Coordinates of N, CA and C in Angstrom, one line a residue:
M15 N -25.3 0.3 -9.9 CA -24.1 1.0 -9.5 C -24.5 2.4 -9.0
K16 N -23.9 2.7 -7.8 CA -24.2 4.0 -7.2 C -23.4 5.1 -7.9
T17 N -24.1 6.3 -7.9 CA -23.4 7.5 -8.5 C -22.5 8.1 -7.5
L18 N -21.7 9.0 -7.9 CA -20.7 9.7 -7.0 C -21.5 10.4 -5.9
N19 N -22.6 11.1 -6.2 CA -23.3 11.8 -5.2 C -23.9 10.9 -4.1
E20 N -24.2 9.7 -4.5 CA -24.7 8.7 -3.6 C -23.6 8.1 -2.7
L21 N -22.4 8.2 -3.2 CA -21.2 7.6 -2.4 C -20.6 8.6 -1.5
V22 N -20.7 9.9 -1.8 CA -20.1 11.0 -1.0 C -21.1 11.2 0.2
N23 N -20.6 11.0 1.4 CA -21.3 11.2 2.7 C -20.8 12.4 3.4
L24 N -21.7 13.4 3.4 CA -21.3 14.7 4.0 C -21.6 14.8 5.4
E25 N -22.5 13.9 5.9 CA -23.0 14.0 7.3 C -22.0 13.2 8.2
E26 N -21.5 12.1 7.8 CA -20.6 11.3 8.6 C -19.3 11.0 7.8
P27 N -18.6 12.0 7.4 CA -17.4 11.7 6.6 C -16.3 10.9 7.3
G28 N -15.8 9.9 6.6 CA -14.7 9.1 7.2 C -13.4 9.9 7.3
W29 N -13.3 10.9 6.5 CA -12.1 11.8 6.5 C -11.9 12.4 7.9
R30 N -13.0 12.7 8.6 CA -12.9 13.3 10.0 C -12.1 12.4 10.9
L31 N -12.3 11.0 10.8 CA -11.5 10.1 11.6 C -10.1 10.1 11.2
V32 N -9.8 10.1 9.9 CA -8.5 10.1 9.4 C -7.7 11.3 9.9
K33 N -8.4 12.5 9.9 CA -7.8 13.7 10.4 C -7.5 13.6 11.9
E34 N -8.3 12.9 12.6 CA -8.0 12.7 14.0 C -6.8 11.9 14.2
W35 N -6.6 10.9 13.4 CA -5.4 10.1 13.5 C -4.2 10.9 13.1
A36 N -4.3 11.7 12.1 CA -3.2 12.6 11.7 C -2.8 13.6 12.7
A37 N -3.8 14.1 13.5 CA -3.5 15.1 14.5 C -2.8 14.4 15.7
E38 N -2.9 13.1 15.8 CA -2.2 12.4 16.9 C -1.0 11.6 16.4
A39 N -0.6 11.9 15.2 CA 0.4 11.1 14.5 C 1.8 11.1 15.3
K40 N 2.4 9.9 15.4 CA 3.7 9.8 15.9 C 4.8 9.6 14.8
N41 N 4.2 9.3 13.6 CA 5.1 9.1 12.4 C 5.0 10.2 11.4
H42 N 6.1 10.5 10.7 CA 6.0 11.5 9.7 C 5.1 11.0 8.6
F43 N 4.3 11.9 8.0 CA 3.3 11.6 6.9 C 3.2 12.8 6.0
E44 N 2.8 12.5 4.8 CA 2.4 13.6 3.8 C 1.2 13.2 3.1
I45 N 0.2 14.0 3.1 CA -1.1 13.7 2.4 C -0.9 14.3 1.0
L46 N -0.9 13.5 0.0 CA -0.7 14.0 -1.4 C -2.0 14.7 -1.9
P47 N -1.9 15.7 -2.7 CA -3.0 16.5 -3.1 C -4.0 15.7 -3.9
R48 N -5.3 16.1 -3.8 CA -6.4 15.4 -4.5 C -6.6 15.9 -5.8
D49 N -6.8 15.1 -6.8 CA -7.3 15.5 -8.1 C -8.8 15.1 -8.2
E50 N -9.6 16.2 -8.4 CA -11.1 16.0 -8.3 C -11.6 14.9 -9.2
R51 N -11.1 15.0 -10.5 CA -11.6 14.0 -11.5 C -11.2 12.6 -11.1
L52 N -9.9 12.4 -10.8 CA -9.5 11.1 -10.4 C -10.2 10.6 -9.1
A53 N -10.4 11.5 -8.2 CA -11.1 11.1 -6.9 C -12.5 10.5 -7.2
G54 N -13.2 11.2 -8.0 CA -14.6 10.8 -8.4 C -14.5 9.4 -9.1
E55 N -13.6 9.3 -10.1 CA -13.6 8.1 -10.9 C -13.2 6.9 -10.0
E56 N -12.2 7.1 -9.2 CA -11.8 6.0 -8.3 C -12.9 5.5 -7.3
L57 N -13.6 6.5 -6.7 CA -14.6 6.2 -5.8 C -15.8 5.4 -6.4
V58 N -16.2 5.9 -7.6 CA -17.2 5.2 -8.3 C -16.8 3.8 -8.7
A59 N -15.6 3.6 -9.2 CA -15.1 2.3 -9.5 C -15.1 1.4 -8.4
L60 N -14.8 1.8 -7.2 CA -14.7 1.0 -6.0 C -16.1 0.8 -5.4
Q61 N -17.0 1.7 -5.6 CA -18.4 1.6 -5.1 C -18.3 1.5 -3.5
I62 N -17.5 2.4 -2.9 CA -17.5 2.5 -1.4 C -17.8 3.9 -1.0
S63 N -18.5 4.1 0.1 CA -18.9 5.4 0.6 C -17.7 6.1 1.3
T64 N -17.8 7.4 1.2 CA -16.8 8.2 1.9 C -17.0 8.2 3.4
R65 N -18.1 7.5 3.9 CA -18.3 7.3 5.3 C -17.2 6.4 5.9
S66 N -16.7 5.5 5.0 CA -15.6 4.6 5.5 C -14.3 5.3 5.3
P67 N -13.3 5.0 6.2 CA -12.0 5.5 6.0 C -11.3 5.2 4.7
M68 N -11.6 4.1 4.1 CA -11.0 3.8 2.8 C -11.6 4.7 1.7
G69 N -12.9 4.8 1.7 CA -13.5 5.7 0.8 C -13.1 7.1 0.9
A70 N -12.9 7.5 2.2 CA -12.4 8.9 2.5 C -11.0 9.1 2.0
V71 N -10.1 8.1 2.2 CA -8.7 8.3 1.7 C -8.7 8.4 0.2
V72 N -9.5 7.6 -0.4 CA -9.5 7.6 -1.9 C -10.1 8.9 -2.4
Y73 N -11.1 9.4 -1.8 CA -11.8 10.6 -2.3 C -11.1 11.9 -1.9
E74 N -10.4 11.9 -0.8 CA -9.9 13.1 -0.3 C -8.4 13.3 -0.5
S75 N -7.7 12.2 -1.0 CA -6.3 12.4 -1.2 C -5.8 11.6 -2.5
G76 N -4.7 12.1 -2.9 CA -4.0 11.4 -4.0 C -3.2 10.2 -3.5
G77 N -3.2 10.0 -2.2 CA -2.5 9.0 -1.5 C -1.8 9.6 -0.3
V78 N -1.3 8.8 0.6 CA -0.6 9.3 1.8 C 0.8 8.6 1.9
L79 N 1.8 9.3 2.1 CA 3.2 8.8 2.3 C 3.4 8.8 3.8
F80 N 4.0 7.7 4.3 CA 4.4 7.5 5.7 C 5.8 7.2 5.9
Y81 N 6.4 7.6 7.0 CA 7.7 7.4 7.4 C 8.7 7.8 6.3
R82 N 8.6 9.1 6.0 CA 9.5 9.7 5.0 C 9.4 9.0 3.6
G83 N 8.2 8.5 3.3 CA 7.9 7.9 2.0 C 8.2 6.4 2.0
F84 N 8.6 5.8 3.1 CA 8.9 4.4 3.1 C 7.6 3.5 2.8
V85 N 6.5 4.0 3.2 CA 5.2 3.3 3.0 C 4.3 4.2 2.2
R86 N 3.6 3.7 1.2 CA 2.7 4.5 0.4 C 1.3 3.9 0.5
L87 N 0.3 4.7 1.1 CA -1.1 4.3 1.2 C -1.8 4.8 -0.1
L88 N -2.4 3.9 -0.8 CA -3.0 4.3 -2.1 C -4.3 5.2 -1.9
G89 N -4.4 6.2 -2.6 CA -5.6 7.1 -2.6 C -6.2 7.0 -4.0
S90 N -6.4 8.2 -4.6 CA -7.0 8.2 -6.0 C -5.9 8.6 -7.0
G91 N -4.7 8.8 -6.6 CA -3.6 9.1 -7.6 C -3.5 10.6 -7.8
C92 N -2.3 11.0 -8.2 CA -2.0 12.4 -8.4 C -0.8 12.5 -9.3
D93 N -0.2 13.7 -9.5 CA 1.0 13.8 -10.3 C 2.2 13.1 -9.7
R94 N 2.3 13.1 -8.4 CA 3.4 12.5 -7.7 C 3.3 11.0 -7.6
M95 N 2.1 10.5 -7.4 CA 1.8 9.1 -7.3 C 0.7 8.8 -8.3
R96 N 1.0 8.2 -9.4 CA 0.0 8.0 -10.5 C -1.0 6.9 -10.1
R97 N -0.6 6.0 -9.2 CA -1.4 4.9 -8.9 C -2.6 5.2 -8.0
G98 N -3.8 4.9 -8.5 CA -5.0 5.0 -7.7 C -5.4 3.6 -7.2
L99 N -6.1 3.5 -6.1 CA -6.4 2.3 -5.5 C -7.1 1.3 -6.5
A100 N -8.2 1.8 -7.1 CA -9.0 0.9 -8.0 C -8.2 0.6 -9.3
G101 N -7.6 1.7 -9.8 CA -6.9 1.6 -11.1 C -5.7 0.7 -11.0
W102 N -4.9 0.8 -9.9 CA -3.7 -0.1 -9.9 C -4.0 -1.5 -9.6
N103 N -5.1 -1.8 -8.8 CA -5.5 -3.2 -8.7 C -5.9 -3.8 -10.0
A104 N -6.7 -3.0 -10.7 CA -7.2 -3.5 -12.0 C -6.0 -3.8 -13.0
K105 N -5.0 -2.9 -12.9 CA -3.8 -3.1 -13.8 C -3.0 -4.3 -13.4
M106 N -2.9 -4.6 -12.1 CA -2.1 -5.7 -11.6 C -2.9 -7.0 -11.7
M107 N -4.2 -7.0 -11.8 CA -5.0 -8.2 -12.0 C -5.9 -8.1 -13.2
P108 N -5.3 -7.9 -14.4 CA -6.0 -7.6 -15.6 C -7.0 -8.7 -16.1
D109 N -6.7 -9.9 -15.7 CA -7.5 -11.0 -16.2 C -8.7 -11.3 -15.3
L110 N -8.9 -10.5 -14.2 CA -10.0 -10.8 -13.3 C -10.9 -9.6 -13.2
P111 N -12.2 -9.8 -13.2 CA -13.2 -8.7 -12.9 C -13.0 -8.3 -11.4
M112 N -13.4 -7.1 -11.1 CA -13.2 -6.6 -9.7 C -13.9 -7.6 -8.7
Q113 N -15.0 -8.1 -9.0 CA -15.7 -9.0 -8.1 C -14.9 -10.3 -7.9
G114 N -14.0 -10.6 -8.8 CA -13.2 -11.8 -8.6 C -11.8 -11.6 -8.0
W115 N -11.5 -10.4 -7.6 CA -10.2 -10.1 -7.0 C -10.0 -10.9 -5.7
P116 N -9.0 -11.6 -5.5 CA -8.8 -12.4 -4.3 C -8.4 -11.5 -3.1
Y117 N -7.9 -10.3 -3.4 CA -7.5 -9.3 -2.4 C -7.5 -8.0 -3.1
L118 N -7.4 -6.9 -2.2 CA -7.4 -5.6 -2.7 C -6.1 -4.9 -2.1
I119 N -5.2 -4.6 -3.0 CA -4.0 -3.9 -2.6 C -4.3 -2.5 -2.1
V120 N -3.9 -2.2 -0.9 CA -4.2 -0.8 -0.4 C -2.9 0.0 -0.1
A121 N -1.7 -0.6 -0.1 CA -0.5 0.1 0.2 C 0.7 -0.8 -0.2
D122 N 1.8 -0.1 -0.4 CA 3.1 -0.8 -0.6 C 4.2 -0.1 0.0
D123 N 5.4 -0.6 0.0 CA 6.5 0.0 0.6 C 7.7 0.0 -0.4
V124 N 8.8 0.7 0.0 CA 9.9 0.9 -1.0 C 10.8 -0.3 -1.1
V125 N 10.6 -1.3 -0.2 CA 11.4 -2.6 -0.3 C 10.6 -3.7 -1.0
G126 N 9.5 -3.3 -1.6 CA 8.8 -4.3 -2.4 C 7.6 -5.0 -1.7
G127 N 7.4 -4.7 -0.4 CA 6.3 -5.3 0.3 C 5.0 -4.7 -0.1
V128 N 3.9 -5.5 0.1 CA 2.6 -5.1 -0.4 C 1.6 -5.4 0.8
F129 N 0.7 -4.5 1.0 CA -0.4 -4.6 2.0 C -1.7 -4.8 1.2
A130 N -2.5 -5.8 1.6 CA -3.7 -6.0 0.9 C -4.8 -6.5 1.8
I131 N -6.1 -6.2 1.5 CA -7.2 -6.7 2.3 C -7.6 -8.0 1.7
N132 N -7.7 -9.0 2.5 CA -8.0 -10.4 2.1 C -9.5 -10.4 1.7
D133 N -9.8 -10.9 0.5 CA -11.2 -11.1 0.1 C -11.4 -12.6 -0.2
G134 N -10.7 -13.4 0.6 CA -10.9 -14.8 0.5 C -9.7 -15.5 -0.2
G135 N -8.8 -14.8 -0.9 CA -7.8 -15.5 -1.6 C -6.5 -15.7 -0.8
L136 N -6.4 -15.1 0.4 CA -5.2 -15.2 1.2 C -5.3 -16.0 2.4
G137 N -6.4 -16.6 2.7 CA -6.6 -17.3 3.9 C -8.0 -17.2 4.5
E138 N -8.3 -17.7 5.6 CA -9.6 -17.7 6.2 C -10.0 -16.4 6.8
N139 N -9.1 -15.6 7.2 CA -9.4 -14.3 7.9 C -9.7 -13.2 6.9
A140 N -10.9 -13.3 6.3 CA -11.3 -12.3 5.3 C -11.5 -10.9 5.9
G141 N -11.3 -9.9 5.1 CA -11.5 -8.5 5.6 C -10.4 -7.9 6.4
V142 N -9.3 -8.6 6.5 CA -8.2 -8.0 7.3 C -7.0 -7.8 6.3
I143 N -6.0 -7.0 6.8 CA -4.8 -6.7 6.0 C -3.8 -7.9 6.1
Y144 N -3.3 -8.3 5.0 CA -2.2 -9.2 4.9 C -1.0 -8.4 4.3
Y145 N 0.2 -8.8 4.7 CA 1.4 -8.2 4.2 C 2.2 -9.3 3.4
L146 N 2.5 -9.0 2.2 CA 3.4 -9.8 1.4 C 4.8 -9.4 1.6
A147 N 5.5 -10.2 2.4 CA 6.9 -9.8 2.8 C 7.9 -10.2 1.8
P148 N 8.7 -9.3 1.3 CA 9.7 -9.5 0.3 C 10.8 -10.5 0.7
D149 N 11.0 -10.7 2.0 CA 12.1 -11.6 2.4 C 11.6 -13.0 2.7
T150 N 10.3 -13.2 2.7 CA 9.7 -14.6 2.9 C 8.9 -15.1 1.8
L151 N 8.4 -14.1 1.0 CA 7.4 -14.5 -0.1 C 6.1 -15.1 0.5
E152 N 5.8 -14.7 1.7 CA 4.6 -15.2 2.3 C 3.6 -14.0 2.6
W153 N 2.3 -14.3 2.5 CA 1.3 -13.4 2.9 C 1.1 -13.5 4.4
E154 N 1.5 -12.5 5.2 CA 1.4 -12.6 6.6 C 0.1 -11.8 7.1
D155 N -0.6 -12.5 8.0 CA -1.9 -11.9 8.5 C -1.5 -10.9 9.6
T156 N -1.8 -9.6 9.4 CA -1.5 -8.6 10.4 C -2.6 -8.5 11.4
Q157 N -3.7 -9.1 11.2 CA -4.9 -9.1 12.1 C -5.4 -7.7 12.3
L158 N -5.2 -6.8 11.3 CA -5.6 -5.4 11.4 C -6.7 -5.2 10.3
S159 N -7.8 -4.5 10.7 CA -8.7 -4.0 9.7 C -8.1 -2.9 8.9
Y160 N -8.7 -2.4 7.8 CA -8.2 -1.3 7.1 C -8.1 -0.1 8.0
S161 N -9.1 0.2 8.8 CA -9.1 1.3 9.7 C -7.9 1.2 10.7
D162 N -7.8 0.0 11.3 CA -6.7 -0.2 12.3 C -5.3 0.0 11.6
F163 N -5.2 -0.5 10.4 CA -4.0 -0.4 9.6 C -3.6 1.1 9.4
V164 N -4.5 1.9 8.9 CA -4.3 3.3 8.7 C -3.9 4.0 10.0
C165 N -4.6 3.7 11.1 CA -4.3 4.3 12.4 C -2.9 3.9 12.8
W166 N -2.5 2.6 12.5 CA -1.1 2.2 12.8 C -0.1 3.0 12.0
L167 N -0.4 3.2 10.8 CA 0.6 4.0 10.0 C 0.8 5.4 10.5
F168 N -0.2 6.0 11.0 CA -0.1 7.3 11.6 C 0.6 7.2 13.0
C169 N 0.1 6.3 13.8 CA 0.4 6.3 15.3 C 1.2 5.1 15.8
G170 N 1.4 4.1 15.0 CA 2.0 2.9 15.5 C 3.5 2.8 15.4
N171 N 4.1 1.7 15.8 CA 5.5 1.5 15.8 C 6.0 1.0 14.4
V172 N 5.9 1.8 13.4 CA 6.3 1.5 12.1 C 7.7 1.1 12.0
A173 N 8.5 1.9 12.8 CA 10.0 1.7 12.8 C 10.4 0.3 13.2
K174 N 9.7 -0.3 14.2 CA 10.0 -1.6 14.7 C 9.6 -2.7 13.6
F175 N 8.5 -2.5 12.9 CA 8.1 -3.4 11.9 C 9.1 -3.5 10.8
Y176 N 9.7 -2.3 10.4 CA 10.6 -2.2 9.3 C 12.1 -2.3 9.6
E177 N 12.3 -2.5 10.9 CA 13.7 -2.5 11.3 C 14.6 -3.4 10.5
P178 N 14.2 -4.6 10.2 CA 15.1 -5.5 9.4 C 15.3 -5.0 8.0
Y179 N 14.5 -4.1 7.5 CA 14.6 -3.6 6.1 C 15.4 -2.3 6.0
F180 N 15.7 -1.7 7.1 CA 16.4 -0.4 7.0 C 17.9 -0.7 6.7
F181 N 18.4 0.2 5.8 CA 19.8 0.1 5.5 C 20.5 1.5 5.7
E182 N 21.8 1.6 5.8 CA 22.4 2.8 6.0 C 22.2 3.8 4.9
G183 N 21.7 5.0 5.2 CA 21.4 6.0 4.2 C 20.0 5.8 3.5
W184 N 19.1 5.0 4.1 CA 17.9 4.8 3.5 C 17.0 6.0 3.3
Q185 N 17.2 7.0 4.3 CA 16.4 8.2 4.2 C 16.7 9.0 2.9
D186 N 18.0 9.1 2.6 CA 18.4 9.8 1.4 C 18.0 9.0 0.1
A187 N 18.1 7.7 0.2 CA 17.8 6.9 -1.0 C 16.3 7.0 -1.3
V188 N 15.5 6.9 -0.2 CA 14.0 7.0 -0.4 C 13.6 8.3 -0.9
A189 N 14.3 9.4 -0.5 CA 13.9 10.7 -0.9 C 14.1 10.9 -2.4
K190 N 15.0 10.1 -3.0 CA 15.3 10.2 -4.4 C 14.4 9.2 -5.3
L191 N 13.7 8.4 -4.6 CA 12.8 7.4 -5.2 C 11.5 8.0 -5.5
G192 N 10.9 7.7 -6.7 CA 9.6 8.1 -7.0 C 8.5 7.4 -6.3
C193 N 7.3 7.9 -6.1 CA 6.3 7.3 -5.4 C 5.7 6.1 -6.1
D194 N 6.1 5.9 -7.3 CA 5.6 4.7 -8.1 C 6.8 3.8 -8.4
E195 N 7.8 3.9 -7.6 CA 9.0 3.0 -7.7 C 9.3 2.3 -6.4
T196 N 10.0 1.2 -6.5 CA 10.5 0.5 -5.3 C 12.0 0.2 -5.5
F197 N 12.6 -0.3 -4.5 CA 14.0 -0.8 -4.6 C 13.9 -2.3 -5.0
S198 N 14.8 -2.6 -5.9 CA 15.0 -4.0 -6.3 C 16.4 -4.4 -5.7
F199 N 16.4 -5.4 -4.9 CA 17.7 -5.8 -4.3 C 18.2 -7.1 -5.0
Y200 N 19.6 -7.2 -5.0 CA 20.2 -8.4 -5.5 C 21.4 -8.7 -4.6
P201 N 21.6 -9.9 -4.2 CA 20.6 -11.1 -4.4 C 19.2 -10.7 -3.8
F202 N 18.3 -11.5 -4.4 CA 16.9 -11.2 -4.0 C 16.7 -11.4 -2.5
S203 N 15.8 -10.5 -1.9 CA 15.7 -10.4 -0.4 C 15.3 -11.8 0.2
W204 N 14.6 -12.6 -0.6 CA 14.1 -13.9 0.0 C 15.2 -15.0 0.0
S205 N 16.3 -14.7 -0.7 CA 17.3 -15.8 -0.9 C 18.1 -15.9 0.4
K206 N 18.6 -17.1 0.7 CA 19.4 -17.3 1.8 C 20.7 -16.5 1.8
E207 N 21.2 -16.3 0.6 CA 22.4 -15.5 0.5 C 22.2 -14.1 0.9
A208 N 21.0 -13.5 0.5 CA 20.7 -12.1 0.9 C 20.5 -12.0 2.4
Q209 N 19.9 -13.0 3.0 CA 19.6 -13.0 4.4 C 20.9 -13.2 5.2
D210 N 21.8 -13.9 4.7 CA 23.1 -14.0 5.4 C 23.9 -12.7 5.3
M211 N 23.7 -12.0 4.2 CA 24.5 -10.8 3.9 C 23.9 -9.6 4.7
G212 N 22.6 -9.6 4.8 CA 21.9 -8.4 5.4 C 21.6 -7.4 4.4
V213 N 20.5 -6.6 4.6 CA 20.0 -5.7 3.5 C 21.0 -4.7 3.2
G214 N 21.9 -4.2 4.1 CA 22.8 -3.2 3.8 C 23.9 -3.6 2.9
A215 N 24.1 -4.9 2.7 CA 25.2 -5.4 1.8 C 24.7 -5.7 0.4
L216 N 23.4 -5.6 0.2 CA 22.8 -6.0 -1.1 C 22.9 -4.8 -2.1
S217 N 23.1 -5.1 -3.3 CA 23.0 -4.1 -4.4 C 21.5 -3.7 -4.6
Q218 N 21.3 -2.5 -5.0 CA 19.9 -2.0 -5.1 C 19.8 -1.1 -6.3
K219 N 18.6 -1.1 -6.9 CA 18.3 -0.2 -8.0 C 16.8 0.1 -7.9
A220 N 16.4 1.2 -8.5 CA 15.0 1.6 -8.6 C 14.3 0.9 -9.7
V221 N 13.1 0.3 -9.5 CA 12.3 -0.2 -10.5 C 10.9 0.2 -10.3
S222 N 10.0 0.1 -11.3 CA 8.7 0.5 -11.1 C 7.9 -0.4 -10.1
A223 N 7.0 0.2 -9.5 CA 6.2 -0.6 -8.5 C 5.4 -1.7 -9.3
D224 N 5.0 -1.4 -10.5 CA 4.4 -2.5 -11.3 C 5.3 -3.7 -11.5
E225 N 6.5 -3.4 -11.9 CA 7.5 -4.5 -12.2 C 7.8 -5.2 -10.9
S226 N 8.0 -4.5 -9.8 CA 8.3 -5.1 -8.5 C 7.2 -6.1 -8.1
Y227 N 5.9 -5.6 -8.2 CA 4.8 -6.5 -7.7 C 4.7 -7.7 -8.6
R228 N 4.8 -7.5 -9.9 CA 4.6 -8.7 -10.8 C 5.7 -9.7 -10.5
L229 N 6.9 -9.2 -10.3 CA 8.0 -10.2 -10.0 C 7.8 -10.9 -8.7
M230 N 7.3 -10.2 -7.7 CA 7.0 -10.8 -6.4 C 6.0 -11.9 -6.6
I231 N 4.9 -11.6 -7.3 CA 3.8 -12.6 -7.5 C 4.4 -13.8 -8.3
E232 N 5.2 -13.5 -9.2 CA 5.9 -14.7 -10.0 C 6.7 -15.5 -9.0
F233 N 7.5 -14.9 -8.2 CA 8.3 -15.7 -7.2 C 7.4 -16.4 -6.2
V234 N 6.3 -15.8 -5.8 CA 5.4 -16.5 -4.9 C 4.8 -17.7 -5.5
A235 N 4.4 -17.6 -6.8 CA 3.8 -18.8 -7.5 C 4.8 -19.9 -7.6
K236 N 6.1 -19.5 -7.8 CA 7.1 -20.6 -8.1 C 7.7 -21.1 -6.8
L237 N 7.9 -20.2 -5.8 CA 8.7 -20.6 -4.7 C 8.0 -20.5 -3.3
G238 N 6.9 -19.7 -3.3 CA 6.3 -19.5 -2.0 C 5.5 -20.7 -1.5
S239 N 5.2 -20.6 -0.2 CA 4.5 -21.7 0.4 C 3.0 -21.6 0.2

């Protein structure tokens, strides 16, 4: 296992690339403050260098919020977003060692969707981001690498992607939501009833991101394709 000093790359820091994307950003974002202790612990747990954008995001931030907080990119955790990338994956997959994780969750959104890097458990296209859509219960191949995904969050058409999920007043609702919470909709987003009604007609409440993810995975196991 490499030490923290071995993982921190000062000559070719990946954070430099992240800052370039931030400078060109078309979407609102907020970089959450870094907790030095958590940053070191998360990086060592993941065993990835800060030369990579993922290692840089983990080591240099508590996480990054995009589109007024609609999407949350996991970093190392902080007071506002307690979930760190390594820690939250371990918590969500407690029965598996890290080497056995079928994917690595890297981000989520307020409507219960999850973005994860496929490590062989989601299909043949390993190493790319898949999106677990709350309205289909399917892991959708985005065909984006982690770097491409983060660049898209800063500079891509995030609004078009989430257009079916926006509801009247979502900005105010998201502002009141914690960074470790998501909306739970009823009827459930994947149901025919919900899709006939439209997201704006569904009842909603805040639940923990933990509860939301576990429920989604339970539904996928029972109902997903």
